[in-house]
mmCIF file with all atom_site columns, C-alpha atoms in Angstrom:
data_model
loop_
_atom_site.group_PDB
_atom_site.id
_atom_site.type_symbol
_atom_site.label_atom_id
_atom_site.label_alt_id
_atom_site.label_comp_id
_atom_site.label_asym_id
_atom_site.label_entity_id
_atom_site.label_seq_id
_atom_site.pdbx_PDB_ins_code
_atom_site.Cartn_x
_atom_site.Cartn_y
_atom_site.Cartn_z
_atom_site.occupancy
_atom_site.B_iso_or_equiv
_atom_site.pdbx_formal_charge
_atom_site.auth_seq_id
_atom_site.auth_comp_id
_atom_site.auth_asym_id
_atom_site.auth_atom_id
_atom_site.pdbx_PDB_model_num
ATOM 1   C CA . CYS A 1 1   ? 80.623 95.770  102.047 1.00 91.00 ? 1   CYS A CA 1
ATOM 2   C CA . ALA A 1 2   ? 82.244 96.793  99.225  1.00 93.00 ? 2   ALA A CA 1
ATOM 3   C CA . SER A 1 3   ? 82.868 100.240 97.327  1.00 92.00 ? 3   SER A CA 1
ATOM 4   C CA . ALA A 1 4   ? 81.320 100.497 93.688  1.00 92.00 ? 4   ALA A CA 1
ATOM 5   C CA . VAL A 1 5   ? 84.380 100.598 92.163  1.00 91.00 ? 5   VAL A CA 1
ATOM 6   C CA . SER A 1 6   ? 85.676 97.350  93.450  1.00 93.00 ? 6   SER A CA 1
ATOM 7   C CA . SER A 1 7   ? 85.820 93.988  92.079  1.00 93.00 ? 7   SER A CA 1
ATOM 8   C CA . LYS A 1 8   ? 82.477 92.332  91.813  1.00 94.00 ? 8   LYS A CA 1
ATOM 9   C CA . MET A 1 9   ? 83.845 89.119  92.655  1.00 95.00 ? 9   MET A CA 1
ATOM 10  C CA . LEU A 1 10  ? 82.667 89.603  96.478  1.00 94.00 ? 10  LEU A CA 1
ATOM 11  C CA . GLY A 1 11  ? 79.239 90.071  94.967  1.00 94.00 ? 11  GLY A CA 1
ATOM 12  C CA . ALA A 1 12  ? 79.295 87.095  92.859  1.00 95.00 ? 12  ALA A CA 1
ATOM 13  C CA . MET A 1 13  ? 80.273 84.875  95.871  1.00 95.00 ? 13  MET A CA 1
ATOM 14  C CA . ALA A 1 14  ? 77.665 86.231  97.962  1.00 95.00 ? 14  ALA A CA 1
ATOM 15  C CA . LYS A 1 15  ? 74.789 85.605  95.354  1.00 94.00 ? 15  LYS A CA 1
ATOM 16  C CA . GLU A 1 16  ? 76.189 82.011  94.960  1.00 95.00 ? 16  GLU A CA 1
ATOM 17  C CA . GLU A 1 17  ? 76.700 81.357  98.870  1.00 95.00 ? 17  GLU A CA 1
ATOM 18  C CA . GLY A 1 18  ? 73.420 83.215  99.751  1.00 94.00 ? 18  GLY A CA 1
ATOM 19  C CA . PHE A 1 19  ? 74.959 86.017  102.368 1.00 93.00 ? 19  PHE A CA 1
ATOM 20  C CA . ARG A 1 20  ? 74.230 89.624  102.048 1.00 95.00 ? 20  ARG A CA 1
ATOM 21  C CA . PHE A 1 21  ? 76.628 92.048  100.126 1.00 95.00 ? 21  PHE A CA 1
ATOM 22  C CA . GLU A 1 22  ? 75.935 95.371  100.231 1.00 93.00 ? 22  GLU A CA 1
ATOM 23  C CA . GLU A 1 23  ? 77.619 97.967  97.731  1.00 94.00 ? 23  GLU A CA 1
ATOM 24  C CA . THR A 1 24  ? 78.725 101.585 98.903  1.00 93.00 ? 24  THR A CA 1
ATOM 25  C CA . LEU A 1 25  ? 80.306 104.644 97.340  1.00 91.00 ? 25  LEU A CA 1
ATOM 26  C CA . THR A 1 26  ? 84.071 105.231 97.125  1.00 86.00 ? 26  THR A CA 1
ATOM 27  C CA . GLY A 1 27  ? 85.650 105.533 100.223 1.00 86.00 ? 27  GLY A CA 1
ATOM 28  C CA . PHE A 1 28  ? 85.951 103.771 103.866 1.00 88.00 ? 28  PHE A CA 1
ATOM 29  C CA . LYS A 1 29  ? 83.654 106.536 105.269 1.00 89.00 ? 29  LYS A CA 1
ATOM 30  C CA . TRP A 1 30  ? 81.170 105.147 102.980 1.00 91.00 ? 30  TRP A CA 1
ATOM 31  C CA . ILE A 1 31  ? 81.891 101.253 103.820 1.00 92.00 ? 31  ILE A CA 1
ATOM 32  C CA . GLY A 1 32  ? 82.409 101.977 107.321 1.00 90.00 ? 32  GLY A CA 1
ATOM 33  C CA . ARG A 1 33  ? 79.109 103.980 107.890 1.00 91.00 ? 33  ARG A CA 1
ATOM 34  C CA . ARG A 1 34  ? 76.820 101.109 105.912 1.00 92.00 ? 34  ARG A CA 1
ATOM 35  C CA . ALA A 1 35  ? 78.655 98.482  107.997 1.00 91.00 ? 35  ALA A CA 1
ATOM 36  C CA . GLY A 1 36  ? 77.690 100.030 111.229 1.00 91.00 ? 36  GLY A CA 1
ATOM 37  C CA . GLU A 1 37  ? 74.169 100.407 110.242 1.00 93.00 ? 37  GLU A CA 1
ATOM 38  C CA . LEU A 1 38  ? 74.017 96.661  109.007 1.00 93.00 ? 38  LEU A CA 1
ATOM 39  C CA . ARG A 1 39  ? 75.162 95.932  112.786 1.00 92.00 ? 39  ARG A CA 1
ATOM 40  C CA . GLU A 1 40  ? 72.448 97.981  114.124 1.00 94.00 ? 40  GLU A CA 1
ATOM 41  C CA . GLU A 1 41  ? 70.161 95.795  111.916 1.00 95.00 ? 41  GLU A CA 1
ATOM 42  C CA . GLY A 1 42  ? 71.271 92.837  113.491 1.00 94.00 ? 42  GLY A CA 1
ATOM 43  C CA . TYR A 1 43  ? 73.723 91.943  110.903 1.00 94.00 ? 43  TYR A CA 1
ATOM 44  C CA . ARG A 1 44  ? 77.004 90.444  111.713 1.00 93.00 ? 44  ARG A CA 1
ATOM 45  C CA . VAL A 1 45  ? 79.534 92.092  108.892 1.00 92.00 ? 45  VAL A CA 1
ATOM 46  C CA . LEU A 1 46  ? 82.333 90.114  107.897 1.00 91.00 ? 46  LEU A CA 1
ATOM 47  C CA . LEU A 1 47  ? 84.200 92.223  106.064 1.00 92.00 ? 47  LEU A CA 1
ATOM 48  C CA . GLY A 1 48  ? 84.507 95.818  104.267 1.00 92.00 ? 48  GLY A CA 1
ATOM 49  C CA . TYR A 1 49  ? 86.645 95.878  101.255 1.00 90.00 ? 49  TYR A CA 1
ATOM 50  C CA . GLU A 1 50  ? 87.821 98.747  98.897  1.00 90.00 ? 50  GLU A CA 1
ATOM 51  C CA . GLU A 1 51  ? 89.825 98.359  95.217  1.00 81.00 ? 51  GLU A CA 1
ATOM 52  C CA . ALA A 1 52  ? 92.793 100.382 96.170  1.00 73.00 ? 52  ALA A CA 1
ATOM 53  C CA . ILE A 1 53  ? 93.923 97.628  98.794  1.00 73.00 ? 53  ILE A CA 1
ATOM 54  C CA . GLY A 1 54  ? 92.048 98.324  101.833 1.00 84.00 ? 54  GLY A CA 1
ATOM 55  C CA . PHE A 1 55  ? 90.161 95.780  104.015 1.00 90.00 ? 55  PHE A CA 1
ATOM 56  C CA . CYS A 1 56  ? 88.033 96.063  107.429 1.00 89.00 ? 56  CYS A CA 1
ATOM 57  C CA . CYS A 1 57  ? 87.780 92.617  108.824 1.00 89.00 ? 57  CYS A CA 1
ATOM 58  C CA . GLY A 1 58  ? 85.249 91.834  111.538 1.00 82.00 ? 58  GLY A CA 1
ATOM 59  C CA . GLU A 1 59  ? 83.768 94.029  113.880 1.00 81.00 ? 59  GLU A CA 1
ATOM 60  C CA . VAL A 1 60  ? 86.330 95.785  116.006 1.00 79.00 ? 60  VAL A CA 1
ATOM 61  C CA . ILE A 1 61  ? 87.297 98.736  113.519 1.00 80.00 ? 61  ILE A CA 1
ATOM 62  C CA . SER A 1 62  ? 84.857 100.344 110.916 1.00 81.00 ? 62  SER A CA 1
ATOM 63  C CA . ASP A 1 63  ? 87.678 101.531 108.860 1.00 85.00 ? 63  ASP A CA 1
ATOM 64  C CA . LYS A 1 64  ? 90.654 99.847  106.668 1.00 88.00 ? 64  LYS A CA 1
ATOM 65  C CA . ASP A 1 65  ? 93.020 98.391  109.125 1.00 88.00 ? 65  ASP A CA 1
ATOM 66  C CA . GLY A 1 66  ? 96.517 96.811  108.165 1.00 88.00 ? 66  GLY A CA 1
ATOM 67  C CA . ILE A 1 67  ? 96.736 95.101  111.560 1.00 91.00 ? 67  ILE A CA 1
ATOM 68  C CA . SER A 1 68  ? 93.595 93.104  111.774 1.00 89.00 ? 68  SER A CA 1
ATOM 69  C CA . GLY A 1 69  ? 93.649 92.326  108.271 1.00 89.00 ? 69  GLY A CA 1
ATOM 70  C CA . ALA A 1 70  ? 97.022 90.874  108.632 1.00 92.00 ? 70  ALA A CA 1
ATOM 71  C CA . ALA A 1 71  ? 96.166 88.809  111.561 1.00 93.00 ? 71  ALA A CA 1
ATOM 72  C CA . VAL A 1 72  ? 92.979 87.324  109.725 1.00 92.00 ? 72  VAL A CA 1
ATOM 73  C CA . PHE A 1 73  ? 94.856 86.798  106.595 1.00 93.00 ? 73  PHE A CA 1
ATOM 74  C CA . ALA A 1 74  ? 97.936 84.784  108.575 1.00 96.00 ? 74  ALA A CA 1
ATOM 75  C CA . GLU A 1 75  ? 94.597 82.466  110.423 1.00 96.00 ? 75  GLU A CA 1
ATOM 76  C CA . LEU A 1 76  ? 93.384 81.682  106.649 1.00 96.00 ? 76  LEU A CA 1
ATOM 77  C CA . ALA A 1 77  ? 97.042 81.098  105.575 1.00 97.00 ? 77  ALA A CA 1
ATOM 78  C CA . TYR A 1 78  ? 97.377 78.501  108.709 1.00 97.00 ? 78  TYR A CA 1
ATOM 79  C CA . TRP A 1 79  ? 93.844 77.024  107.613 1.00 97.00 ? 79  TRP A CA 1
ATOM 80  C CA . VAL A 1 80  ? 94.463 77.000  104.201 1.00 97.00 ? 80  VAL A CA 1
ATOM 81  C CA . TYR A 1 81  ? 97.940 75.000  104.963 1.00 97.00 ? 81  TYR A CA 1
ATOM 82  C CA . VAL A 1 82  ? 97.430 72.940  107.535 1.00 97.00 ? 82  VAL A CA 1
ATOM 83  C CA . ASP A 1 83  ? 93.724 71.896  107.330 1.00 96.00 ? 83  ASP A CA 1
ATOM 84  C CA . GLN A 1 84  ? 93.425 71.847  103.572 1.00 96.00 ? 84  GLN A CA 1
ATOM 85  C CA . GLY A 1 85  ? 97.082 70.631  102.652 1.00 97.00 ? 85  GLY A CA 1
ATOM 86  C CA . LEU A 1 86  ? 97.219 73.540  99.859  1.00 97.00 ? 86  LEU A CA 1
ATOM 87  C CA . THR A 1 87  ? 99.092 76.858  99.115  1.00 97.00 ? 87  THR A CA 1
ATOM 88  C CA . LEU A 1 88  ? 97.599 80.062  98.813  1.00 97.00 ? 88  LEU A CA 1
ATOM 89  C CA . LYS A 1 89  ? 97.573 80.150  95.355  1.00 96.00 ? 89  LYS A CA 1
ATOM 90  C CA . GLN A 1 90  ? 95.905 76.667  94.821  1.00 97.00 ? 90  GLN A CA 1
ATOM 91  C CA . TRP A 1 91  ? 92.884 77.900  97.059  1.00 97.00 ? 91  TRP A CA 1
ATOM 92  C CA . LEU A 1 92  ? 92.842 81.578  94.962  1.00 96.00 ? 92  LEU A CA 1
ATOM 93  C CA . ASN A 1 93  ? 92.523 79.681  91.886  1.00 95.00 ? 93  ASN A CA 1
ATOM 94  C CA . GLY A 1 94  ? 90.251 77.266  93.210  1.00 96.00 ? 94  GLY A CA 1
ATOM 95  C CA . LEU A 1 95  ? 87.843 80.501  94.070  1.00 96.00 ? 95  LEU A CA 1
ATOM 96  C CA . TYR A 1 96  ? 88.679 81.541  90.357  1.00 96.00 ? 96  TYR A CA 1
ATOM 97  C CA . GLU A 1 97  ? 87.488 77.653  89.489  1.00 96.00 ? 97  GLU A CA 1
ATOM 98  C CA . LYS A 1 98  ? 84.457 77.995  91.283  1.00 96.00 ? 98  LYS A CA 1
ATOM 99  C CA . TYR A 1 99  ? 83.480 81.733  90.907  1.00 96.00 ? 99  TYR A CA 1
ATOM 100 C CA . GLY A 1 100 ? 85.303 82.575  87.555  1.00 96.00 ? 100 GLY A CA 1
ATOM 101 C CA . GLU A 1 101 ? 88.238 84.640  86.432  1.00 97.00 ? 101 GLU A CA 1
ATOM 102 C CA . PHE A 1 102 ? 87.546 88.656  87.825  1.00 97.00 ? 102 PHE A CA 1
ATOM 103 C CA . VAL A 1 103 ? 89.724 90.760  85.596  1.00 97.00 ? 103 VAL A CA 1
ATOM 104 C CA . SER A 1 104 ? 90.172 94.468  85.735  1.00 96.00 ? 104 SER A CA 1
ATOM 105 C CA . ASN A 1 105 ? 91.750 97.009  83.949  1.00 96.00 ? 105 ASN A CA 1
ATOM 106 C CA . ASN A 1 106 ? 91.884 99.992  85.823  1.00 95.00 ? 106 ASN A CA 1
ATOM 107 C CA . GLY A 1 107 ? 93.161 103.523 84.916  1.00 95.00 ? 107 GLY A CA 1
ATOM 108 C CA . TYR A 1 108 ? 92.806 107.189 84.398  1.00 96.00 ? 108 TYR A CA 1
ATOM 109 C CA . PHE A 1 109 ? 93.129 110.584 81.911  1.00 97.00 ? 109 PHE A CA 1
ATOM 110 C CA . PHE A 1 110 ? 94.452 113.517 82.999  1.00 96.00 ? 110 PHE A CA 1
ATOM 111 C CA . CYS A 1 111 ? 91.822 116.326 82.637  1.00 95.00 ? 111 CYS A CA 1
ATOM 112 C CA . TYR A 1 112 ? 92.439 119.665 83.609  1.00 92.00 ? 112 TYR A CA 1
ATOM 113 C CA . ASP A 1 113 ? 89.079 121.649 82.624  1.00 92.00 ? 113 ASP A CA 1
ATOM 114 C CA . PRO A 1 114 ? 86.022 120.252 84.684  1.00 89.00 ? 114 PRO A CA 1
ATOM 115 C CA . ALA A 1 115 ? 83.611 121.190 81.934  1.00 92.00 ? 115 ALA A CA 1
ATOM 116 C CA . VAL A 1 116 ? 85.196 118.232 79.762  1.00 94.00 ? 116 VAL A CA 1
ATOM 117 C CA . VAL A 1 117 ? 84.445 115.714 82.329  1.00 92.00 ? 117 VAL A CA 1
ATOM 118 C CA . MET A 1 118 ? 80.975 117.025 82.101  1.00 92.00 ? 118 MET A CA 1
ATOM 119 C CA . SER A 1 119 ? 80.626 117.054 78.937  1.00 95.00 ? 119 SER A CA 1
ATOM 120 C CA . ILE A 1 120 ? 81.331 113.741 78.336  1.00 96.00 ? 120 ILE A CA 1
ATOM 121 C CA . ILE A 1 121 ? 78.925 112.488 81.252  1.00 94.00 ? 121 ILE A CA 1
ATOM 122 C CA . ASP A 1 122 ? 76.321 114.535 79.372  1.00 95.00 ? 122 ASP A CA 1
ATOM 123 C CA . LYS A 1 123 ? 76.707 112.569 76.125  1.00 95.00 ? 123 LYS A CA 1
ATOM 124 C CA . MET A 1 124 ? 76.953 109.216 77.921  1.00 96.00 ? 124 MET A CA 1
ATOM 125 C CA . ARG A 1 125 ? 73.472 110.341 79.043  1.00 96.00 ? 125 ARG A CA 1
ATOM 126 C CA . ASN A 1 126 ? 72.033 111.299 75.782  1.00 94.00 ? 126 ASN A CA 1
ATOM 127 C CA . GLY A 1 127 ? 68.995 113.359 76.937  1.00 93.00 ? 127 GLY A CA 1
ATOM 128 C CA . GLY A 1 128 ? 68.109 110.475 79.565  1.00 93.00 ? 128 GLY A CA 1
ATOM 129 C CA . LYS A 1 129 ? 68.261 108.013 76.844  1.00 94.00 ? 129 LYS A CA 1
ATOM 130 C CA . TYR A 1 130 ? 71.724 106.429 77.501  1.00 96.00 ? 130 TYR A CA 1
ATOM 131 C CA . PHE A 1 131 ? 72.661 103.881 75.139  1.00 96.00 ? 131 PHE A CA 1
ATOM 132 C CA . ASP A 1 132 ? 72.029 100.084 74.365  1.00 96.00 ? 132 ASP A CA 1
ATOM 133 C CA . LYS A 1 133 ? 75.256 99.425  72.887  1.00 97.00 ? 133 LYS A CA 1
ATOM 134 C CA . VAL A 1 134 ? 78.926 100.351 72.709  1.00 97.00 ? 134 VAL A CA 1
ATOM 135 C CA . GLY A 1 135 ? 80.429 99.022  69.483  1.00 96.00 ? 135 GLY A CA 1
ATOM 136 C CA . LYS A 1 136 ? 79.805 95.407  69.544  1.00 96.00 ? 136 LYS A CA 1
ATOM 137 C CA . TYR A 1 137 ? 79.001 95.016  73.217  1.00 98.00 ? 137 TYR A CA 1
ATOM 138 C CA . GLU A 1 138 ? 75.170 95.111  74.289  1.00 98.00 ? 138 GLU A CA 1
ATOM 139 C CA . VAL A 1 139 ? 74.389 96.893  77.363  1.00 98.00 ? 139 VAL A CA 1
ATOM 140 C CA . VAL A 1 140 ? 72.067 95.599  80.094  1.00 98.00 ? 140 VAL A CA 1
ATOM 141 C CA . GLY A 1 141 ? 71.920 97.948  82.722  1.00 97.00 ? 141 GLY A CA 1
ATOM 142 C CA . ILE A 1 142 ? 73.144 101.606 83.472  1.00 97.00 ? 142 ILE A CA 1
ATOM 143 C CA . ARG A 1 143 ? 73.485 103.307 86.536  1.00 97.00 ? 143 ARG A CA 1
ATOM 144 C CA . ASP A 1 144 ? 74.190 107.197 86.792  1.00 97.00 ? 144 ASP A CA 1
ATOM 145 C CA . LEU A 1 145 ? 75.011 108.738 90.405  1.00 95.00 ? 145 LEU A CA 1
ATOM 146 C CA . GLY A 1 146 ? 74.661 112.051 88.981  1.00 93.00 ? 146 GLY A CA 1
ATOM 147 C CA . VAL A 1 147 ? 71.474 114.311 89.712  1.00 92.00 ? 147 VAL A CA 1
ATOM 148 C CA . PRO A 1 148 ? 69.079 113.622 88.824  1.00 92.00 ? 148 PRO A CA 1
ATOM 149 C CA . GLY A 1 149 ? 70.096 110.197 89.109  1.00 95.00 ? 149 GLY A CA 1
ATOM 150 C CA . TYR A 1 150 ? 69.273 106.678 87.025  1.00 97.00 ? 150 TYR A CA 1
ATOM 151 C CA . ASP A 1 151 ? 69.126 103.055 87.598  1.00 97.00 ? 151 ASP A CA 1
ATOM 152 C CA . SER A 1 152 ? 67.845 100.976 84.848  1.00 96.00 ? 152 SER A CA 1
ATOM 153 C CA . SER A 1 153 ? 67.887 97.940  87.191  1.00 95.00 ? 153 SER A CA 1
ATOM 154 C CA . LYS A 1 154 ? 65.378 99.537  89.626  1.00 95.00 ? 154 LYS A CA 1
ATOM 155 C CA . ALA A 1 155 ? 61.419 99.403  89.036  1.00 95.00 ? 155 ALA A CA 1
ATOM 156 C CA . ASP A 1 156 ? 61.506 103.126 89.975  1.00 96.00 ? 156 ASP A CA 1
ATOM 157 C CA . LYS A 1 157 ? 64.726 103.989 87.936  1.00 96.00 ? 157 LYS A CA 1
ATOM 158 C CA . VAL A 1 158 ? 65.784 105.738 91.378  1.00 96.00 ? 158 VAL A CA 1
ATOM 159 C CA . PRO A 1 159 ? 69.475 104.626 92.850  1.00 95.00 ? 159 PRO A CA 1
ATOM 160 C CA . THR A 1 160 ? 69.777 103.877 96.200  1.00 93.00 ? 160 THR A CA 1
ATOM 161 C CA . LEU A 1 161 ? 73.214 105.571 96.272  1.00 94.00 ? 161 LEU A CA 1
ATOM 162 C CA . PRO A 1 162 ? 73.343 108.935 97.203  1.00 92.00 ? 162 PRO A CA 1
ATOM 163 C CA . LEU A 1 163 ? 73.770 111.426 94.240  1.00 93.00 ? 163 LEU A CA 1
ATOM 164 C CA . SER A 1 164 ? 76.087 113.815 93.690  1.00 89.00 ? 164 SER A CA 1
ATOM 165 C CA . ALA A 1 165 ? 76.154 116.831 90.842  1.00 86.00 ? 165 ALA A CA 1
ATOM 166 C CA . SER A 1 166 ? 79.774 117.811 91.054  1.00 83.00 ? 166 SER A CA 1
ATOM 167 C CA . SER A 1 167 ? 81.175 114.079 90.817  1.00 84.00 ? 167 SER A CA 1
ATOM 168 C CA . PRO A 1 168 ? 78.991 111.989 89.225  1.00 89.00 ? 168 PRO A CA 1
ATOM 169 C CA . MET A 1 169 ? 79.745 108.490 88.695  1.00 94.00 ? 169 MET A CA 1
ATOM 170 C CA . ILE A 1 170 ? 78.133 106.371 85.372  1.00 97.00 ? 170 ILE A CA 1
ATOM 171 C CA . SER A 1 171 ? 78.080 102.552 85.744  1.00 97.00 ? 171 SER A CA 1
ATOM 172 C CA . VAL A 1 172 ? 77.531 100.157 82.573  1.00 98.00 ? 172 VAL A CA 1
ATOM 173 C CA . THR A 1 173 ? 77.108 96.623  82.797  1.00 98.00 ? 173 THR A CA 1
ATOM 174 C CA . PHE A 1 174 ? 77.377 94.783  79.793  1.00 98.00 ? 174 PHE A CA 1
ATOM 175 C CA . ALA A 1 175 ? 75.678 91.445  78.653  1.00 97.00 ? 175 ALA A CA 1
ATOM 176 C CA . ASN A 1 176 ? 79.095 89.532  78.463  1.00 96.00 ? 176 ASN A CA 1
ATOM 177 C CA . GLY A 1 177 ? 79.629 90.055  82.537  1.00 94.00 ? 177 GLY A CA 1
ATOM 178 C CA . THR A 1 178 ? 81.872 93.186  82.043  1.00 97.00 ? 178 THR A CA 1
ATOM 179 C CA . VAL A 1 179 ? 81.199 96.498  84.102  1.00 98.00 ? 179 VAL A CA 1
ATOM 180 C CA . ALA A 1 180 ? 82.628 99.839  83.235  1.00 98.00 ? 180 ALA A CA 1
ATOM 181 C CA . GLN A 1 181 ? 82.463 102.512 85.502  1.00 96.00 ? 181 GLN A CA 1
ATOM 182 C CA . PHE A 1 182 ? 83.764 106.283 84.992  1.00 96.00 ? 182 PHE A CA 1
ATOM 183 C CA . ARG A 1 183 ? 83.966 109.286 87.231  1.00 92.00 ? 183 ARG A CA 1
ATOM 184 C CA . ALA A 1 184 ? 86.158 112.199 87.801  1.00 87.00 ? 184 ALA A CA 1
ATOM 185 C CA . SER A 1 185 ? 88.669 112.406 90.840  1.00 84.00 ? 185 SER A CA 1
ATOM 186 C CA . GLY A 1 186 ? 87.436 114.529 93.834  1.00 78.00 ? 186 GLY A CA 1
ATOM 187 C CA . THR A 1 187 ? 91.142 115.645 94.903  1.00 82.00 ? 187 THR A CA 1
ATOM 188 C CA . GLU A 1 188 ? 93.326 115.222 91.320  1.00 89.00 ? 188 GLU A CA 1
ATOM 189 C CA . PRO A 1 189 ? 92.622 116.602 87.924  1.00 92.00 ? 189 PRO A CA 1
ATOM 190 C CA . LYS A 1 190 ? 91.987 113.006 86.764  1.00 93.00 ? 190 LYS A CA 1
ATOM 191 C CA . PHE A 1 191 ? 89.295 111.211 84.694  1.00 95.00 ? 191 PHE A CA 1
ATOM 192 C CA . LYS A 1 192 ? 89.038 107.630 85.939  1.00 95.00 ? 192 LYS A CA 1
ATOM 193 C CA . TYR A 1 193 ? 87.704 104.542 84.967  1.00 96.00 ? 193 TYR A CA 1
ATOM 194 C CA . TYR A 1 194 ? 87.352 101.242 86.254  1.00 96.00 ? 194 TYR A CA 1
ATOM 195 C CA . ILE A 1 195 ? 86.601 98.233  83.978  1.00 98.00 ? 195 ILE A CA 1
ATOM 196 C CA . GLU A 1 196 ? 86.301 94.809  85.030  1.00 98.00 ? 196 GLU A CA 1
ATOM 197 C CA . MET A 1 197 ? 85.073 91.509  82.843  1.00 98.00 ? 197 MET A CA 1
ATOM 198 C CA . ALA A 1 198 ? 83.885 88.907  85.170  1.00 97.00 ? 198 ALA A CA 1
ATOM 199 C CA . GLY A 1 199 ? 84.738 85.240  83.125  1.00 95.00 ? 199 GLY A CA 1
ATOM 200 C CA . LYS A 1 200 ? 82.595 82.463  83.287  1.00 94.00 ? 200 LYS A CA 1
ATOM 201 C CA . PRO A 1 201 ? 84.003 79.373  85.658  1.00 94.00 ? 201 PRO A CA 1
ATOM 202 C CA . GLY A 1 202 ? 86.370 76.935  83.711  1.00 93.00 ? 202 GLY A CA 1
ATOM 203 C CA . VAL A 1 203 ? 87.368 79.958  81.280  1.00 95.00 ? 203 VAL A CA 1
ATOM 204 C CA . LYS A 1 204 ? 91.174 80.429  81.869  1.00 95.00 ? 204 LYS A CA 1
ATOM 205 C CA . ARG A 1 205 ? 92.324 84.022  82.692  1.00 96.00 ? 205 ARG A CA 1
ATOM 206 C CA . ASP A 1 206 ? 94.312 84.614  79.555  1.00 96.00 ? 206 ASP A CA 1
ATOM 207 C CA . VAL A 1 207 ? 91.313 84.403  77.739  1.00 97.00 ? 207 VAL A CA 1
ATOM 208 C CA . VAL A 1 208 ? 89.586 86.748  79.803  1.00 97.00 ? 208 VAL A CA 1
ATOM 209 C CA . GLU A 1 209 ? 92.396 89.105  79.982  1.00 97.00 ? 209 GLU A CA 1
ATOM 210 C CA . GLN A 1 210 ? 92.823 89.210  76.003  1.00 97.00 ? 210 GLN A CA 1
ATOM 211 C CA . GLU A 1 211 ? 88.929 89.721  75.594  1.00 97.00 ? 211 GLU A CA 1
ATOM 212 C CA . LEU A 1 212 ? 88.518 92.554  78.288  1.00 98.00 ? 212 LEU A CA 1
ATOM 213 C CA . LYS A 1 213 ? 91.614 94.260  76.289  1.00 97.00 ? 213 LYS A CA 1
ATOM 214 C CA . GLU A 1 214 ? 90.140 94.382  73.309  1.00 97.00 ? 214 GLU A CA 1
ATOM 215 C CA . MET A 1 215 ? 87.006 95.721  74.994  1.00 98.00 ? 215 MET A CA 1
ATOM 216 C CA . VAL A 1 216 ? 88.448 98.343  76.980  1.00 98.00 ? 216 VAL A CA 1
ATOM 217 C CA . GLU A 1 217 ? 90.089 99.817  73.616  1.00 97.00 ? 217 GLU A CA 1
ATOM 218 C CA . VAL A 1 218 ? 86.520 100.286 72.255  1.00 98.00 ? 218 VAL A CA 1
ATOM 219 C CA . LEU A 1 219 ? 84.593 101.515 75.171  1.00 98.00 ? 219 LEU A CA 1
ATOM 220 C CA . LEU A 1 220 ? 87.453 104.145 76.084  1.00 97.00 ? 220 LEU A CA 1
ATOM 221 C CA . GLU A 1 221 ? 87.567 105.281 72.106  1.00 97.00 ? 221 GLU A CA 1
ATOM 222 C CA . GLU A 1 222 ? 83.779 105.334 71.612  1.00 97.00 ? 222 GLU A CA 1
ATOM 223 C CA . LEU A 1 223 ? 82.842 106.855 75.157  1.00 97.00 ? 223 LEU A CA 1
ATOM 224 C CA . LEU A 1 224 ? 85.543 108.734 76.143  1.00 97.00 ? 224 LEU A CA 1
ATOM 225 C CA . LYS A 1 225 ? 86.842 110.388 72.870  1.00 96.00 ? 225 LYS A CA 1
ATOM 226 C CA . PRO A 1 226 ? 90.410 110.843 74.286  1.00 96.00 ? 226 PRO A CA 1
ATOM 227 C CA . ASP A 1 227 ? 91.933 112.709 71.847  1.00 95.00 ? 227 ASP A CA 1
ATOM 228 C CA . GLU A 1 228 ? 89.036 114.768 70.722  1.00 95.00 ? 228 GLU A CA 1
ATOM 229 C CA . ASN A 1 229 ? 88.328 115.674 74.363  1.00 96.00 ? 229 ASN A CA 1
ATOM 230 C CA . GLY A 1 230 ? 91.836 116.742 74.906  1.00 95.00 ? 230 GLY A CA 1
ATOM 231 C CA . LEU A 1 231 ? 92.366 113.781 77.582  1.00 96.00 ? 231 LEU A CA 1
ATOM 232 C CA . VAL A 1 232 ? 95.960 112.878 78.159  1.00 95.00 ? 232 VAL A CA 1
ATOM 233 C CA . ARG A 1 233 ? 97.014 109.384 78.717  1.00 93.00 ? 233 ARG A CA 1
ATOM 234 C CA . PRO A 1 234 ? 99.825 109.163 81.827  1.00 90.00 ? 234 PRO A CA 1
#
């Protein structure tokens, strides 16, 4: 399991290797809850993961836990160094070579007026029509976890994740493998964005980083219009 704003690399690995991957809302209460449900369904849950450095390894604790995470990492390190004859960096680079470089550009703007956030979200919705391009970048999927909710990937267009009228999150998937997500913080006056590009296997990381940098500038300007909406850069 991983939260919606976390790296999509785990999902890509699951698709390639044939194991089940589940996405949840942000927060380990959602990850732990879904892990428990999966265990009741007969699944063995190997990992729960959140973007802000949280790991739940194995089935002892359904919450982020540094102690069990450190123990599993030590076991992994021993296996990589002793059994595989590699360094951890070499092993990680091997994963990138197989599944592609996943590069993130996450950040936020300060926004002290909740009405501004809702106005930006409403403009993205475009009366329920949303959008099929941002600049030159083609959109292939949109998920809106506000009310009434929308998910272009589902036959009935209804999201499987819970909806929230007060804290909506919009996820946009692009043809080039990028996923951009936008949501208001539930605890701070921040409008957050999580943008990740999945590079194709064999494409160097610096190439993906440059492509993502150029794309992020377009997405933030076109979708959020920071200056026009009075968003404050940190």
